[in-house]
């Protein structure tokens, strides 16, 4: 009977919290709509995956058959499109700084003569290194065109010396390297960034929503006010469990869209087992919920939670290892980043969802996540016990905690 009453009180808190969420337009926006809109907008933005057909200008100062062949090779690459052929480097420079072209390829005078006399022929490439994706594509495209052109010249020279076509190919490229891009064959940026970004979005929106609820309760002087009977024993534990279960249940539903449907809509990697992913998401969402409940008591007004968590979000993204490898982050910052559940889960989630790994490969991260969940649960219970004692008498609530 005692346990039945406890479960009933937790269920009452759960229902009250669900009702509170759906009667607050701000929390509905954060908990539900944002979890659909944010991943969808990011996915639409990265839908093309890779940058192709960048407009470039080729300045041909040689005007020879070979220079025109080289220009056609540059245009044939998937990375670039020769959109302009200005007569001088100064004219191409003006196009570059105007943004008309994203790179400039300069073919010098005597290009064909140097090649025919077996002298080093130099091609100069100007690309914007301040925008690494554009720089990478222009540089990679010209490198590919250079390699193809040089291979053709070398094979023709070997054929002229009496070698067969097979011998010429083997001598020109004695060591062949076959490269296979595992898990992300297209090298797409969306396939790289979106799986981890979805977890960060889930964490930050959940923290923001919990903070808004806590700040609103304090602001309107309705902190922890409920309509169910008085919770006497272990009231703080029941409050934490009821509230966190409400948040987790909502986010498990929205996660079905963000993790299950969205990647398949945009052809992002989705190789993970459903049950393994669910086994990761449940402790993850509970950890975030417990962390959110702990820090929500710090906010006296609704807007404070928004300002704090919006300020925190860029740091969370950086420390998560999505935009910069964790091995290159200073050890102190990397240690601090483990405060956030997303930092713990992202590497394991990527191995499962992108690489198709099984549960055995993520036991370390999963165990750490369980420890983190327990630590934040205890922290949330202590925070609520303190809050009940401090604010209960102050604002006339009917909550008391007793050890009897």
PDB file of N, CA, C and O in Angstrom, residues 152-184:
ATOM      1  N   UNK A 152      49.142  12.032 -68.035  1.00  0.00           N
ATOM      2  CA  UNK A 152      49.034  11.929 -69.485  1.00  0.00           C
ATOM      3  C   UNK A 152      50.332  12.290 -70.187  1.00  0.00           C
ATOM      4  O   UNK A 152      50.746  11.626 -71.150  1.00  0.00           O
ATOM      5  N   UNK A 153      50.999  13.340 -69.710  1.00  0.00           N
ATOM      6  CA  UNK A 153      52.275  13.760 -70.309  1.00  0.00           C
ATOM      7  C   UNK A 153      53.329  12.673 -70.118  1.00  0.00           C
ATOM      8  O   UNK A 153      54.084  12.340 -71.054  1.00  0.00           O
ATOM      9  N   UNK A 154      53.394  12.095 -68.930  1.00  0.00           N
ATOM     10  CA  UNK A 154      54.395  11.068 -68.632  1.00  0.00           C
ATOM     11  C   UNK A 154      54.151   9.804 -69.452  1.00  0.00           C
ATOM     12  O   UNK A 154      55.098   9.198 -69.975  1.00  0.00           O
ATOM     13  N   UNK A 155      52.904   9.406 -69.604  1.00  0.00           N
ATOM     14  CA  UNK A 155      52.603   8.209 -70.389  1.00  0.00           C
ATOM     15  C   UNK A 155      52.966   8.417 -71.856  1.00  0.00           C
ATOM     16  O   UNK A 155      53.535   7.525 -72.510  1.00  0.00           O
ATOM     17  N   UNK A 156      52.689   9.591 -72.387  1.00  0.00           N
ATOM     18  CA  UNK A 156      53.068   9.872 -73.789  1.00  0.00           C
ATOM     19  C   UNK A 156      54.576   9.830 -73.969  1.00  0.00           C
ATOM     20  O   UNK A 156      55.092   9.332 -74.980  1.00  0.00           O
ATOM     21  N   UNK A 157      55.326  10.310 -72.983  1.00  0.00           N
ATOM     22  CA  UNK A 157      56.782  10.298 -73.072  1.00  0.00           C
ATOM     23  C   UNK A 157      57.307   8.860 -73.043  1.00  0.00           C
ATOM     24  O   UNK A 157      58.232   8.495 -73.780  1.00  0.00           O
ATOM     25  N   UNK A 158      56.707   8.026 -72.190  1.00  0.00           N
ATOM     26  CA  UNK A 158      57.135   6.631 -72.115  1.00  0.00           C
ATOM     27  C   UNK A 158      56.769   5.868 -73.378  1.00  0.00           C
ATOM     28  O   UNK A 158      57.527   4.996 -73.837  1.00  0.00           O
ATOM     29  N   UNK A 159      55.617   6.167 -73.953  1.00  0.00           N
ATOM     30  CA  UNK A 159      55.238   5.529 -75.217  1.00  0.00           C
ATOM     31  C   UNK A 159      56.195   5.911 -76.335  1.00  0.00           C
ATOM     32  O   UNK A 159      56.552   5.086 -77.185  1.00  0.00           O
ATOM     33  N   UNK A 160      56.630   7.163 -76.334  1.00  0.00           N
ATOM     34  CA  UNK A 160      57.568   7.618 -77.367  1.00  0.00           C
ATOM     35  C   UNK A 160      58.924   6.935 -77.233  1.00  0.00           C
ATOM     36  O   UNK A 160      59.667   6.799 -78.227  1.00  0.00           O
ATOM     37  N   UNK A 161      59.246   6.474 -76.011  1.00  0.00           N
ATOM     38  CA  UNK A 161      60.537   5.814 -75.808  1.00  0.00           C
ATOM     39  C   UNK A 161      60.470   4.317 -76.107  1.00  0.00           C
ATOM     40  O   UNK A 161      61.467   3.609 -75.920  1.00  0.00           O
ATOM     41  N   UNK A 162      59.309   3.810 -76.527  1.00  0.00           N
ATOM     42  CA  UNK A 162      59.195   2.423 -76.943  1.00  0.00           C
ATOM     43  C   UNK A 162      58.477   1.522 -75.966  1.00  0.00           C
ATOM     44  O   UNK A 162      58.376   0.309 -76.205  1.00  0.00           O
ATOM     45  N   UNK A 163      57.952   2.049 -74.882  1.00  0.00           N
ATOM     46  CA  UNK A 163      57.234   1.231 -73.914  1.00  0.00           C
ATOM     47  C   UNK A 163      55.826   0.935 -74.425  1.00  0.00           C
ATOM     48  O   UNK A 163      55.246   1.702 -75.190  1.00  0.00           O
ATOM     49  N   UNK A 164      55.293  -0.209 -73.979  1.00  0.00           N
ATOM     50  CA  UNK A 164      53.903  -0.517 -74.299  1.00  0.00           C
ATOM     51  C   UNK A 164      52.985   0.309 -73.379  1.00  0.00           C
ATOM     52  O   UNK A 164      53.432   0.890 -72.381  1.00  0.00           O
ATOM     53  N   UNK A 165      51.699   0.307 -73.708  1.00  0.00           N
ATOM     54  CA  UNK A 165      50.764   1.098 -72.914  1.00  0.00           C
ATOM     55  C   UNK A 165      50.684   0.582 -71.482  1.00  0.00           C
ATOM     56  O   UNK A 165      50.628   1.361 -70.515  1.00  0.00           O
ATOM     57  N   UNK A 166      50.730  -0.748 -71.309  1.00  0.00           N
ATOM     58  CA  UNK A 166      50.675  -1.302 -69.950  1.00  0.00           C
ATOM     59  C   UNK A 166      51.936  -0.964 -69.174  1.00  0.00           C
ATOM     60  O   UNK A 166      51.878  -0.636 -67.978  1.00  0.00           O
ATOM     61  N   UNK A 167      53.100  -1.069 -69.851  1.00  0.00           N
ATOM     62  CA  UNK A 167      54.346  -0.711 -69.181  1.00  0.00           C
ATOM     63  C   UNK A 167      54.375   0.763 -68.805  1.00  0.00           C
ATOM     64  O   UNK A 167      54.842   1.133 -67.728  1.00  0.00           O
ATOM     65  N   UNK A 168      53.866   1.597 -69.697  1.00  0.00           N
ATOM     66  CA  UNK A 168      53.858   3.034 -69.432  1.00  0.00           C
ATOM     67  C   UNK A 168      52.974   3.353 -68.230  1.00  0.00           C
ATOM     68  O   UNK A 168      53.343   4.163 -67.371  1.00  0.00           O
ATOM     69  N   UNK A 169      51.806   2.695 -68.124  1.00  0.00           N
ATOM     70  CA  UNK A 169      50.917   2.939 -66.981  1.00  0.00           C
ATOM     71  C   UNK A 169      51.546   2.484 -65.674  1.00  0.00           C
ATOM     72  O   UNK A 169      51.450   3.156 -64.650  1.00  0.00           O
ATOM     73  N   UNK A 170      52.237   1.324 -65.733  1.00  0.00           N
ATOM     74  CA  UNK A 170      52.865   0.816 -64.516  1.00  0.00           C
ATOM     75  C   UNK A 170      54.030   1.687 -64.076  1.00  0.00           C
ATOM     76  O   UNK A 170      54.222   1.927 -62.875  1.00  0.00           O
ATOM     77  N   UNK A 171      54.821   2.173 -65.028  1.00  0.00           N
ATOM     78  CA  UNK A 171      55.954   3.026 -64.679  1.00  0.00           C
ATOM     79  C   UNK A 171      55.496   4.394 -64.181  1.00  0.00           C
ATOM     80  O   UNK A 171      56.118   4.998 -63.312  1.00  0.00           O
ATOM     81  N   UNK A 172      54.419   4.893 -64.788  1.00  0.00           N
ATOM     82  CA  UNK A 172      53.935   6.206 -64.365  1.00  0.00           C
ATOM     83  C   UNK A 172      53.338   6.163 -62.968  1.00  0.00           C
ATOM     84  O   UNK A 172      53.460   7.114 -62.193  1.00  0.00           O
ATOM     85  N   UNK A 173      52.692   5.051 -62.623  1.00  0.00           N
ATOM     86  CA  UNK A 173      52.043   4.923 -61.301  1.00  0.00           C
ATOM     87  C   UNK A 173      52.410   3.565 -60.706  1.00  0.00           C
ATOM     88  O   UNK A 173      51.610   2.637 -60.695  1.00  0.00           O
ATOM     89  N   UNK A 174      53.657   3.418 -60.208  1.00  0.00           N
ATOM     90  CA  UNK A 174      54.110   2.108 -59.727  1.00  0.00           C
ATOM     91  C   UNK A 174      53.398   1.635 -58.461  1.00  0.00           C
ATOM     92  O   UNK A 174      53.337   0.451 -58.184  1.00  0.00           O
ATOM     93  N   UNK A 175      52.876   2.555 -57.678  1.00  0.00           N
ATOM     94  CA  UNK A 175      52.185   2.188 -56.437  1.00  0.00           C
ATOM     95  C   UNK A 175      50.773   2.759 -56.473  1.00  0.00           C
ATOM     96  O   UNK A 175      50.575   3.957 -56.310  1.00  0.00           O
ATOM     97  N   UNK A 176      49.801   1.888 -56.694  1.00  0.00           N
ATOM     98  CA  UNK A 176      48.416   2.333 -56.768  1.00  0.00           C
ATOM     99  C   UNK A 176      47.784   2.291 -55.379  1.00  0.00           C
ATOM    100  O   UNK A 176      47.957   1.327 -54.639  1.00  0.00           O
ATOM    101  N   UNK A 177      47.077   3.330 -55.055  1.00  0.00           N
ATOM    102  CA  UNK A 177      46.402   3.427 -53.766  1.00  0.00           C
ATOM    103  C   UNK A 177      44.893   3.457 -54.013  1.00  0.00           C
ATOM    104  O   UNK A 177      44.387   4.335 -54.718  1.00  0.00           O
ATOM    105  N   UNK A 178      44.193   2.503 -53.457  1.00  0.00           N
ATOM    106  CA  UNK A 178      42.731   2.463 -53.546  1.00  0.00           C
ATOM    107  C   UNK A 178      42.154   2.994 -52.238  1.00  0.00           C
ATOM    108  O   UNK A 178      42.399   2.434 -51.164  1.00  0.00           O
ATOM    109  N   UNK A 179      41.417   4.072 -52.312  1.00  0.00           N
ATOM    110  CA  UNK A 179      40.851   4.722 -51.137  1.00  0.00           C
ATOM    111  C   UNK A 179      39.351   4.458 -51.070  1.00  0.00           C
ATOM    112  O   UNK A 179      38.635   4.649 -52.056  1.00  0.00           O
ATOM    113  N   UNK A 180      38.896   4.026 -49.905  1.00  0.00           N
ATOM    114  CA  UNK A 180      37.473   3.771 -49.683  1.00  0.00           C
ATOM    115  C   UNK A 180      37.000   4.625 -48.519  1.00  0.00           C
ATOM    116  O   UNK A 180      37.526   4.532 -47.409  1.00  0.00           O
ATOM    117  N   UNK A 181      36.017   5.460 -48.773  1.00  0.00           N
ATOM    118  CA  UNK A 181      35.444   6.315 -47.730  1.00  0.00           C
ATOM    119  C   UNK A 181      34.356   5.543 -47.002  1.00  0.00           C
ATOM    120  O   UNK A 181      33.253   5.351 -47.530  1.00  0.00           O
ATOM    121  N   UNK A 182      34.678   5.081 -45.811  1.00  0.00           N
ATOM    122  CA  UNK A 182      33.742   4.255 -45.054  1.00  0.00           C
ATOM    123  C   UNK A 182      32.731   5.148 -44.335  1.00  0.00           C
ATOM    124  O   UNK A 182      33.098   6.177 -43.763  1.00  0.00           O
ATOM    125  N   UNK A 183      31.472   4.746 -44.352  1.00  0.00           N
ATOM    126  CA  UNK A 183      30.365   5.371 -43.629  1.00  0.00           C
ATOM    127  C   UNK A 183      29.906   6.700 -44.218  1.00  0.00           C
ATOM    128  O   UNK A 183      28.789   7.123 -43.951  1.00  0.00           O
ATOM    129  N   UNK A 184      30.755   7.363 -44.983  1.00  0.00           N
ATOM    130  CA  UNK A 184      30.371   8.637 -45.599  1.00  0.00           C
ATOM    131  C   UNK A 184      30.999   8.705 -46.990  1.00  0.00           C
ATOM    132  O   UNK A 184      31.917   9.486 -47.238  1.00  0.00           O
TER     133      UNK A 184
END
